[in-house]
CSV table of C-alpha atoms and ligand atoms in Angstrom, one decimal:
chain,number,residue,atom,x,y,z
A,7,MET,CA,24.5,-6.2,3.8
A,8,PRO,CA,24.8,-5.9,0.0
A,9,ASP,CA,27.8,-3.8,-1.0
A,10,SER,CA,27.1,-3.8,-4.8
A,11,ARG,CA,24.2,-3.7,-7.1
A,12,GLN,CA,25.0,-7.3,-8.0
A,13,ALA,CA,24.9,-8.2,-4.3
A,14,ALA,CA,21.6,-6.5,-3.9
A,15,LEU,CA,20.1,-8.6,-6.7
A,16,GLN,CA,21.5,-11.7,-5.0
A,17,ALA,CA,20.0,-10.6,-1.6
A,18,ASP,CA,16.6,-10.5,-3.4
A,19,LEU,CA,17.1,-14.0,-4.7
A,20,ASP,CA,18.0,-15.2,-1.2
A,21,ASP,CA,15.1,-13.3,0.4
A,22,PRO,CA,12.8,-15.7,2.2
A,23,LEU,CA,9.9,-13.2,1.7
A,24,ARG,CA,10.5,-12.7,-2.0
A,25,ALA,CA,7.4,-14.5,-3.1
A,26,PHE,CA,5.2,-11.9,-1.3
A,27,ARG,CA,6.1,-9.2,-3.8
A,28,ASP,CA,3.9,-11.0,-6.3
A,29,GLU,CA,0.9,-10.6,-4.0
A,30,PHE,CA,1.0,-6.9,-4.7
A,31,ASP,CA,0.0,-5.0,-7.8
A,32,ILE,CA,3.4,-3.6,-8.9
A,33,ASP,CA,4.0,-1.7,-12.2
A,34,LEU,CA,7.6,-3.0,-12.8
A,35,GLY,CA,8.3,-0.2,-15.3
A,36,GLY,CA,7.0,2.5,-12.9
A,37,PRO,CA,8.9,4.5,-10.3
A,38,ILE,CA,10.3,2.9,-7.2
A,39,TYR,CA,7.6,3.3,-4.6
A,40,LEU,CA,9.0,4.4,-1.2
A,41,ASP,CA,5.9,6.0,0.2
A,42,GLY,CA,4.3,2.9,1.7
A,43,ASN,CA,4.2,4.7,5.0
A,44,SER,CA,1.8,7.2,3.6
A,45,LEU,CA,-0.3,4.8,1.6
A,46,GLY,CA,0.5,1.1,1.3
A,47,ARG,CA,0.3,-0.7,-2.0
A,48,PRO,CA,-2.8,-2.6,-3.0
A,49,PRO,CA,-2.6,-6.4,-2.6
A,50,ARG,CA,-3.9,-8.1,-5.8
A,51,ALA,CA,-6.5,-9.9,-3.6
A,52,THR,CA,-8.1,-6.7,-2.5
A,53,ALA,CA,-10.3,-6.2,-5.6
A,54,ALA,CA,-11.8,-9.7,-5.3
A,55,ALA,CA,-12.3,-9.2,-1.5
A,56,VAL,CA,-14.2,-6.0,-2.1
A,57,ALA,CA,-16.1,-7.4,-5.0
A,58,SER,CA,-17.3,-10.3,-2.9
A,59,VAL,CA,-18.8,-7.9,-0.3
A,60,LEU,CA,-20.5,-6.0,-3.2
A,61,ASP,CA,-21.9,-9.4,-4.4
A,62,GLU,CA,-23.2,-10.2,-0.8
A,63,TRP,CA,-24.8,-6.8,-0.8
A,64,ARG,CA,-26.5,-7.4,-4.1
A,65,ARG,CA,-27.7,-10.9,-3.2
A,66,GLN,CA,-28.4,-10.7,0.5
A,67,LEU,CA,-29.3,-7.0,0.9
A,68,VAL,CA,-30.0,-6.2,4.5
A,69,SER,CA,-29.5,-9.7,5.7
A,70,GLY,CA,-25.8,-9.4,4.9
A,71,TRP,CA,-25.5,-7.7,8.2
A,72,ASP,CA,-25.8,-11.1,9.9
A,73,ARG,CA,-22.2,-11.7,8.9
A,74,TRP,CA,-21.0,-8.1,8.5
A,75,ILE,CA,-21.8,-7.1,12.0
A,76,ASP,CA,-19.0,-9.2,13.5
A,77,LEU,CA,-16.3,-8.0,11.1
A,78,PRO,CA,-15.0,-5.1,13.1
A,79,ARG,CA,-14.1,-7.5,15.9
A,80,LEU,CA,-13.0,-10.5,13.7
A,81,VAL,CA,-10.7,-8.4,11.5
A,82,GLY,CA,-9.6,-6.5,14.7
A,83,ASP,CA,-8.5,-9.8,16.2
A,84,ARG,CA,-6.4,-10.4,13.1
A,85,ILE,CA,-4.8,-7.0,13.4
A,86,GLY,CA,-4.2,-7.9,17.1
A,87,ARG,CA,-2.0,-10.8,15.9
A,88,LEU,CA,0.3,-8.3,14.2
A,89,LEU,CA,0.5,-6.3,17.3
A,90,GLY,CA,1.0,-9.0,20.0
A,91,ALA,CA,-2.6,-8.6,21.3
A,92,ALA,CA,-4.8,-11.5,22.3
A,93,ASN,CA,-8.3,-11.7,20.9
A,94,GLY,CA,-11.1,-9.4,22.1
A,95,GLN,CA,-8.9,-6.3,22.5
A,96,VAL,CA,-8.9,-4.8,19.0
A,97,VAL,CA,-11.7,-3.5,16.8
A,98,LEU,CA,-11.9,-1.5,13.6
A,99,SER,CA,-13.7,1.7,13.9
A,100,ASP,CA,-13.7,5.3,12.7
A,101,SER,CA,-10.5,7.1,11.9
A,102,THR,CA,-7.3,7.2,13.9
A,103,THR,CA,-8.1,10.8,14.9
A,104,VAL,CA,-11.5,10.0,16.2
A,105,ASN,CA,-10.2,6.9,18.0
A,106,LEU,CA,-7.5,9.0,19.7
A,107,TYR,CA,-10.2,11.3,20.9
A,108,LYS,CA,-12.4,8.4,22.1
A,109,LEU,CA,-9.6,6.7,23.9
A,110,ALA,CA,-8.0,9.8,25.4
A,111,ALA,CA,-11.3,11.1,26.6
A,112,GLY,CA,-12.1,7.6,28.1
A,113,ALA,CA,-8.7,7.6,29.9
A,114,LEU,CA,-9.4,11.1,31.4
A,115,GLY,CA,-12.8,9.9,32.5
A,116,ALA,CA,-11.1,7.1,34.4
A,117,ARG,CA,-8.6,9.5,36.1
A,118,PRO,CA,-11.0,12.3,37.0
A,119,THR,CA,-8.9,13.9,39.7
A,120,LYS,CA,-5.5,14.0,37.9
A,121,GLY,CA,-4.7,17.3,36.2
A,122,ALA,CA,-2.2,16.6,33.5
A,123,ILE,CA,-1.8,14.9,30.1
A,124,VAL,CA,1.8,14.2,28.8
A,125,GLY,CA,2.5,14.1,25.1
A,126,ASP,CA,5.3,14.8,22.6
A,127,LEU,CA,6.0,18.2,21.0
A,128,HIS,CA,7.1,16.6,17.8
A,129,ASP,CA,4.3,14.1,17.5
A,130,PHE,CA,2.1,13.9,14.4
A,131,PRO,CA,-0.1,17.0,14.5
A,132,THR,CA,-3.4,15.2,14.8
A,133,VAL,CA,-2.2,13.6,18.1
A,134,ARG,CA,-1.3,17.0,19.5
A,135,TYR,CA,-4.5,18.7,18.3
A,136,VAL,CA,-6.7,16.0,19.9
A,137,LEU,CA,-4.8,16.3,23.2
A,138,GLN,CA,-5.0,20.2,23.0
A,139,GLY,CA,-8.7,20.1,22.4
A,140,LEU,CA,-9.3,17.6,25.2
A,141,ALA,CA,-7.1,19.5,27.6
A,142,GLU,CA,-9.1,22.6,27.0
A,143,ARG,CA,-12.4,21.0,27.2
A,144,GLU,CA,-11.6,19.0,30.3
A,145,ARG,CA,-9.6,21.7,31.9
A,146,ARG,CA,-6.5,19.6,32.2
A,147,ARG,CA,-2.9,20.7,31.6
A,148,LEU,CA,-1.1,19.5,28.5
A,149,VAL,CA,2.6,18.9,29.0
A,150,LEU,CA,4.5,18.4,25.8
A,151,VAL,CA,8.0,16.8,26.1
A,152,GLU,CA,10.5,18.8,24.2
A,153,SER,CA,12.0,15.8,22.5
A,154,ASP,CA,14.8,15.7,20.1
A,155,PRO,CA,13.2,16.0,16.6
A,156,VAL,CA,15.5,13.3,15.3
A,157,GLU,CA,16.0,10.9,18.2
A,158,GLY,CA,12.5,11.2,19.6
A,159,PRO,CA,11.5,11.3,23.3
A,160,SER,CA,13.7,9.1,25.5
A,161,PRO,CA,12.2,7.1,28.4
A,162,GLU,CA,14.2,9.3,30.8
A,163,GLN,CA,12.7,12.5,29.3
A,164,VAL,CA,9.2,11.0,29.6
A,165,GLY,CA,10.0,9.9,33.1
A,166,ALA,CA,11.1,13.4,34.0
A,167,ALA,CA,8.0,14.9,32.5
A,168,LEU,CA,5.8,12.5,34.5
A,169,GLU,CA,7.6,13.4,37.7
A,170,ARG,CA,7.3,17.2,37.0
A,171,ALA,CA,3.7,17.0,36.0
A,172,ASP,CA,3.2,14.9,39.0
A,173,ASP,CA,-0.6,14.3,38.7
A,174,VAL,CA,-0.7,12.7,35.2
A,175,ALA,CA,-3.9,11.0,34.0
A,176,LEU,CA,-2.7,10.1,30.5
A,177,CYS,CA,0.6,9.6,28.7
A,178,CYS,CA,0.2,9.7,24.9
A,179,PHE,CA,3.0,9.1,22.3
A,180,SER,CA,3.6,7.6,18.9
A,181,ALA,CA,5.6,4.4,18.8
A,182,VAL,CA,7.4,5.4,15.6
A,183,ASN,CA,7.8,9.2,14.9
A,184,TYR,CA,6.1,10.0,11.6
A,185,ARG,CA,8.9,12.2,10.5
A,186,SER,CA,12.3,10.9,11.8
A,187,GLY,CA,11.2,7.3,12.2
A,188,ALA,CA,12.5,7.3,15.8
A,189,LEU,CA,11.3,4.2,17.6
A,190,LEU,CA,10.0,4.7,21.1
A,191,ASP,CA,10.6,2.2,23.9
A,192,VAL,CA,6.9,1.5,24.5
A,193,ALA,CA,7.4,-0.9,27.4
A,194,ALA,CA,9.7,1.5,29.3
A,195,VAL,CA,7.3,4.5,28.8
A,196,THR,CA,4.4,2.3,29.9
A,197,GLU,CA,6.2,1.2,33.0
A,198,ALA,CA,7.1,4.8,33.9
A,199,ALA,CA,3.5,5.9,33.3
A,200,HIS,CA,2.1,3.1,35.4
A,201,ARG,CA,4.5,4.0,38.3
A,202,VAL,CA,2.6,7.3,38.6
A,203,GLY,CA,-0.8,5.8,38.0
A,204,ALA,CA,-1.2,7.2,34.5
A,205,LEU,CA,-2.8,5.3,31.6
A,206,THR,CA,-0.8,5.0,28.3
A,207,LEU,CA,-2.1,5.6,24.8
A,208,PHE,CA,0.1,4.9,21.8
A,209,ASP,CA,-0.5,6.0,18.2
A,210,LEU,CA,0.9,3.1,16.1
A,211,SER,CA,0.1,4.5,12.7
A,212,HIS,CA,3.8,4.2,11.6
A,213,ALA,CA,4.5,1.0,13.6
A,214,ALA,CA,1.6,-1.4,12.9
A,215,GLY,CA,2.6,-3.8,10.1
A,216,VAL,CA,6.3,-3.1,10.4
A,217,VAL,CA,7.4,-3.2,14.1
A,218,PRO,CA,6.1,-6.1,16.2
A,219,VAL,CA,4.9,-3.9,19.1
A,220,GLY,CA,4.0,-6.5,21.6
A,221,LEU,CA,1.1,-4.6,23.1
A,222,ASP,CA,0.0,-7.3,25.7
A,223,ALA,CA,3.6,-8.0,26.8
A,224,ALA,CA,4.4,-4.3,27.2
A,225,ASP,CA,1.2,-3.9,29.4
A,226,VAL,CA,0.0,-1.0,27.1
A,227,ASP,CA,-3.4,0.3,28.1
A,228,LEU,CA,-4.7,1.9,24.9
A,229,ALA,CA,-3.5,2.1,21.3
A,230,THR,CA,-4.8,3.1,17.9
A,231,GLY,CA,-3.5,3.4,14.3
A,232,CYS,CA,-4.5,3.7,10.7
A,233,SER,CA,-4.9,0.8,8.3
A,234,TYR,CA,-3.9,2.5,5.1
A,235,LYS,CA,-0.1,2.7,5.7
A,236,TYR,CA,1.8,-0.5,6.3
A,237,LEU,CA,-1.5,-2.4,6.7
A,238,ASN,CA,-2.4,-1.8,3.0
A,239,GLY,CA,-6.1,-1.2,3.6
A,240,GLY,CA,-6.5,1.5,0.9
A,241,PRO,CA,-7.2,5.3,1.1
A,242,GLY,CA,-9.4,6.2,4.1
A,243,ALA,CA,-9.6,2.6,5.4
A,244,PRO,CA,-11.2,2.3,8.8
A,245,ALA,CA,-8.7,2.6,11.6
A,246,TRP,CA,-8.3,0.2,14.5
A,247,LEU,CA,-8.1,0.6,18.3
A,248,TYR,CA,-6.8,-1.5,21.2
A,249,VAL,CA,-7.9,-1.5,24.8
A,250,ARG,CA,-6.3,-4.0,27.1
A,251,ARG,CA,-8.9,-6.4,28.4
A,252,ASP,CA,-8.7,-5.5,32.1
A,253,VAL,CA,-8.9,-1.8,31.2
A,254,GLN,CA,-12.0,-2.2,29.1
A,255,PRO,CA,-14.6,-2.1,32.0
A,256,GLN,CA,-12.9,1.0,33.5
A,257,LEU,CA,-13.3,3.2,30.4
A,258,ARG,CA,-16.4,4.9,29.0
A,259,GLN,CA,-16.0,6.5,25.6
A,260,PRO,CA,-17.5,10.0,24.9
A,261,ILE,CA,-19.6,8.9,21.8
A,262,TRP,CA,-22.5,7.0,23.1
A,263,GLY,CA,-23.7,5.2,20.0
A,264,TRP,CA,-25.8,2.2,19.4
A,265,PHE,CA,-22.9,0.0,18.2
A,266,GLY,CA,-21.4,0.2,21.7
A,267,GLN,CA,-24.7,-0.6,23.4
A,268,ARG,CA,-25.4,-3.9,25.2
A,269,ASP,CA,-28.0,-5.9,23.2
A,270,GLN,CA,-27.9,-3.3,20.5
A,271,PHE,CA,-31.1,-4.4,18.7
A,272,ALA,CA,-33.2,-4.3,21.9
A,273,MET,CA,-33.3,-0.6,21.2
A,274,ALA,CA,-33.3,0.1,24.9
A,275,ARG,CA,-34.2,3.6,26.2
A,276,ASP,CA,-30.9,4.3,27.9
A,277,TYR,CA,-27.3,3.9,27.0
A,278,ASP,CA,-25.7,0.9,28.7
A,279,PRO,CA,-22.4,-0.1,27.1
A,280,VAL,CA,-21.5,-3.7,26.3
A,281,GLU,CA,-18.8,-5.2,28.5
A,282,GLY,CA,-16.1,-6.0,25.8
A,283,ILE,CA,-14.0,-4.1,23.3
A,284,GLU,CA,-17.2,-3.3,21.2
A,285,ARG,CA,-18.1,-0.6,23.7
A,286,PHE,CA,-15.6,1.5,21.8
A,287,LEU,CA,-17.6,1.2,18.5
A,288,THR,CA,-19.8,4.2,17.6
A,289,GLY,CA,-22.1,3.7,14.6
A,290,SER,CA,-22.4,1.5,11.5
A,291,PRO,CA,-18.9,0.1,10.5
A,292,ALA,CA,-17.6,0.6,7.0
A,293,ILE,CA,-17.9,-2.9,5.7
A,294,LEU,CA,-16.4,-2.4,2.2
A,295,GLY,CA,-13.4,-0.7,3.9
A,296,ILE,CA,-13.0,-3.5,6.4
A,297,ALA,CA,-13.0,-6.1,3.7
A,298,ALA,CA,-10.1,-4.2,2.1
A,299,VAL,CA,-8.2,-4.1,5.4
A,300,ASP,CA,-8.7,-7.8,5.8
A,301,ALA,CA,-7.1,-8.4,2.4
A,302,GLY,CA,-4.4,-5.8,3.2
A,303,ILE,CA,-3.2,-7.6,6.3
A,304,ALA,CA,-3.4,-11.1,4.9
A,305,PRO,CA,0.1,-11.1,3.5
A,306,LEU,CA,1.6,-9.7,6.7
A,307,LEU,CA,-0.1,-12.5,8.7
A,308,ALA,CA,1.1,-15.1,6.3
A,309,ALA,CA,4.7,-13.8,6.4
A,310,GLY,CA,4.8,-13.3,10.2
A,311,MET,CA,5.8,-10.1,12.0
A,312,PRO,CA,9.3,-11.3,13.1
A,313,GLU,CA,10.2,-12.0,9.5
A,314,VAL,CA,8.6,-8.7,8.3
A,315,TRP,CA,10.5,-6.7,10.9
A,316,ALA,CA,13.8,-8.5,10.2
A,317,LYS,CA,13.6,-7.6,6.5
A,318,ALA,CA,12.4,-4.0,7.2
A,319,ARG,CA,15.4,-3.4,9.4
A,320,ARG,CA,17.7,-4.8,6.7
A,321,LEU,CA,16.1,-2.6,4.0
A,322,VAL,CA,16.4,0.5,6.2
A,323,ALA,CA,20.0,-0.3,7.1
A,324,LEU,CA,20.9,-0.6,3.5
A,325,LEU,CA,19.1,2.6,2.7
A,326,ALA,CA,21.0,4.3,5.6
A,327,ARG,CA,24.4,3.0,4.5
A,328,ARG,CA,23.9,3.9,0.8
A,329,SER,CA,22.6,7.3,1.8
A,330,GLU,CA,25.7,7.9,3.9
A,331,GLU,CA,27.9,6.8,1.0
A,332,ARG,CA,26.1,8.5,-1.9
A,333,LEU,CA,23.9,11.3,-0.6
A,334,VAL,CA,25.7,12.8,2.5
A,335,PRO,CA,28.5,13.9,0.1
A,336,ARG,CA,25.8,15.8,-1.9
A,337,GLY,CA,24.6,17.8,1.1
A,338,VAL,CA,22.1,15.4,2.6
A,339,SER,CA,22.0,14.9,6.4
A,340,ILE,CA,20.3,11.8,7.8
A,341,ALA,CA,17.5,13.0,10.0
A,342,SER,CA,16.7,9.6,11.6
A,343,PRO,CA,18.4,8.0,14.6
A,344,GLY,CA,21.8,6.6,13.7
A,345,ASP,CA,21.4,3.6,16.0
A,346,PRO,CA,19.5,0.9,14.1
A,347,ALA,CA,17.8,-0.2,17.4
A,348,ARG,CA,16.1,3.2,17.7
A,349,ARG,CA,14.7,3.3,14.1
A,350,GLY,CA,11.4,2.1,12.7
A,351,GLY,CA,10.7,1.3,9.1
A,352,HIS,CA,11.6,4.6,7.3
A,353,LEU,CA,14.4,7.0,7.0
A,354,ALA,CA,14.4,10.8,6.8
A,355,LEU,CA,16.8,12.7,4.7
A,356,ALA,CA,17.2,16.4,5.1
A,357,HIS,CA,18.5,18.6,2.2
A,358,PRO,CA,17.8,22.3,1.4
A,359,GLN,CA,16.5,21.2,-2.0
A,360,ALA,CA,14.4,18.4,-0.7
A,361,LEU,CA,11.1,19.8,-2.1
A,362,ALA,CA,12.5,20.3,-5.6
A,363,ALA,CA,14.2,16.9,-5.5
A,364,SER,CA,11.0,15.2,-4.6
A,365,ARG,CA,9.2,16.9,-7.4
A,366,LEU,CA,11.8,15.9,-10.0
A,367,LEU,CA,11.9,12.3,-8.7
A,368,VAL,CA,8.1,12.1,-9.2
A,369,GLU,CA,8.0,14.0,-12.5
A,370,ARG,CA,10.7,11.9,-14.1
A,371,GLY,CA,9.1,8.7,-12.9
A,372,LEU,CA,12.1,7.7,-10.9
A,373,VAL,CA,11.1,7.4,-7.3
A,374,VAL,CA,8.0,8.2,-5.3
A,375,PRO,CA,9.3,9.6,-2.0
A,376,ASP,CA,7.4,11.6,0.6
A,377,PHE,CA,8.2,15.2,1.3
A,378,ARG,CA,7.7,16.8,4.8
A,379,ARG,CA,8.2,20.5,5.3
A,380,PRO,CA,10.6,22.2,5.3
A,381,ASP,CA,13.3,20.0,4.0
A,382,VAL,CA,12.8,16.3,4.6
A,383,LEU,CA,12.4,13.4,2.2
A,384,ARG,CA,11.0,10.4,3.9
A,385,LEU,CA,11.8,7.1,2.3
A,386,ALA,CA,10.0,4.0,3.4
A,387,PRO,CA,10.9,0.6,1.9
A,388,VAL,CA,8.2,-1.9,2.7
A,389,ALA,CA,9.3,-5.4,3.7
A,390,LEU,CA,6.8,-7.4,1.6
A,391,SER,CA,6.8,-5.3,-1.6
A,392,THR,CA,10.2,-3.5,-1.8
A,393,SER,CA,13.3,-5.3,-3.1
A,394,TYR,CA,16.9,-4.7,-2.0
A,395,VAL,CA,17.8,-3.7,-5.5
A,396,GLU,CA,15.1,-1.0,-5.5
A,397,VAL,CA,16.6,0.5,-2.4
A,398,TRP,CA,20.0,0.4,-4.1
A,399,ASP,CA,18.6,2.0,-7.3
A,400,ALA,CA,16.5,4.6,-5.5
A,401,VAL,CA,19.5,6.1,-3.7
A,402,GLU,CA,21.3,6.3,-7.1
A,403,ARG,CA,18.3,8.1,-8.6
A,404,VAL,CA,18.2,10.6,-5.7
A,405,ALA,CA,21.9,11.2,-6.2
A,406,GLU,CA,21.3,11.8,-9.9
A,407,VAL,CA,18.6,14.3,-9.2
A,408,LEU,CA,20.6,16.2,-6.6
A,409,ASP,CA,23.4,16.4,-9.2
A,410,ASP,CA,21.1,17.9,-11.8
A,411,GLY,CA,21.1,21.7,-12.0
A,412,ALA,CA,17.3,21.6,-12.3
A,413,VAL,CA,17.0,20.8,-8.6
A,414,HIS,CA,17.8,24.5,-8.0
A,415,ARG,CA,15.3,25.7,-10.6
A,416,VAL,CA,12.1,23.9,-9.6
A,417,VAL,CA,9.8,26.4,-8.1
A,418,ALA,CA,7.7,25.3,-5.1
A,419,ALA,CA,4.1,24.9,-6.3
A,420,GLY,CA,1.1,22.8,-5.7
A,421,ARG,CA,-0.3,21.1,-2.7
A,422,ILE,CA,1.6,18.7,-0.6
A,423,THR,CA,-0.2,15.7,0.8
B,8,LIG,C1,-1.1,8.9,9.4
B,8,LIG,C2,-1.3,9.2,10.9
B,8,LIG,C3,-2.5,9.5,11.4
B,8,LIG,C4,-3.7,9.6,10.5
B,8,LIG,O1,-4.9,9.9,11.2
B,8,LIG,P1,-6.2,9.9,10.3
B,8,LIG,O2,-7.2,10.2,11.4
B,8,LIG,O3,-6.3,8.6,9.7
B,8,LIG,O4,-6.2,11.0,9.3
B,8,LIG,C5,-2.6,9.7,12.8
B,8,LIG,N1,-1.5,9.6,13.6
B,8,LIG,C6,-0.3,9.4,13.1
B,8,LIG,C7,0.9,9.3,14.0
B,8,LIG,C8,-0.1,9.2,11.7
B,8,LIG,O5,1.1,8.9,11.2
């Protein structure tokens, strides 16, 4: 691990992924971007990919659909390669929130007599809200594991909740916690859930494109995630969903739309869902958005997930060590697991002045971090577009801002996204 700025520069020269940085549109004079887990950077190829669909639209008009109609599945298969999923199990559709609803409702429908849903108290709010809404609607019990906010739920805690809840239909967790970056043992949770006959649903929004999840190998039933974080699909990009092949026929989703219908253009009177993964589609897919997702994942596919994950871990390890050395003495506490094996691609730093510090970092054009209430800066270096020296310099810039008296004067104002 680099132990000087010079060594960080050398690590960049030795980095086997270094050429990928040029595939992204990076303003070298701009701030250091460490918010790729909120919105990934645009690949340079995205503009041409979207322009090409605009051109197809102009030239082919409605007959463009002959090609476009297969894109949710074709690009889904490519996302599947990043997640360890064989073809025919991933499609692009709707948003993550809507997909969580579709998949969770489908799972409950497949376990009609079981009374409970198990989730995580500290999961991303949309996950909790969807589960709360479904529990109320379907008259099931929602059991939230009181996980450690830094370490995340342990497989033992999940196991205990499954035993206590005793008639669990669905077990729903995030693979990487949005705040602390805690990495869940997806295979262990799935095994525990399957022992009691529950289905598993994982939100992979902070895992896809950074952690090689291995969905098929872990025997996961259902998963979904967004495409605008590490998958670089752009703001509001269509999300993806995964349903393991043998689970597909067991599940019906709650939105009966014509894109999930067998022989869609026969316009049959009654809903009869198609056999495969496309039964989880609803209505017309967002083709321009899907084209951007396809361009967004191309560099990840070219680099390969094992290499991406290896560099992501090195970047986070460097960030953690430099934060220990430079920021902990300035009142920061590291709000992510200390064990590198239990961390995903980002690090959370807690400090009483975190909000003011994040404002100053942005206003002064130093670093783009992410702030989470009440006191956390989330920093996410991204394997293909962040350099080691940027991690080194970013920590120095955070230290500089924490040393500045202005950090105590910045008044909280404005909207946090
Ligand atoms: C970012 C994120 C989402 C986003 O959901 P949308 O429906 O795309 O707004 C969902 N879940 C998790 C865990 C996230 O981190």
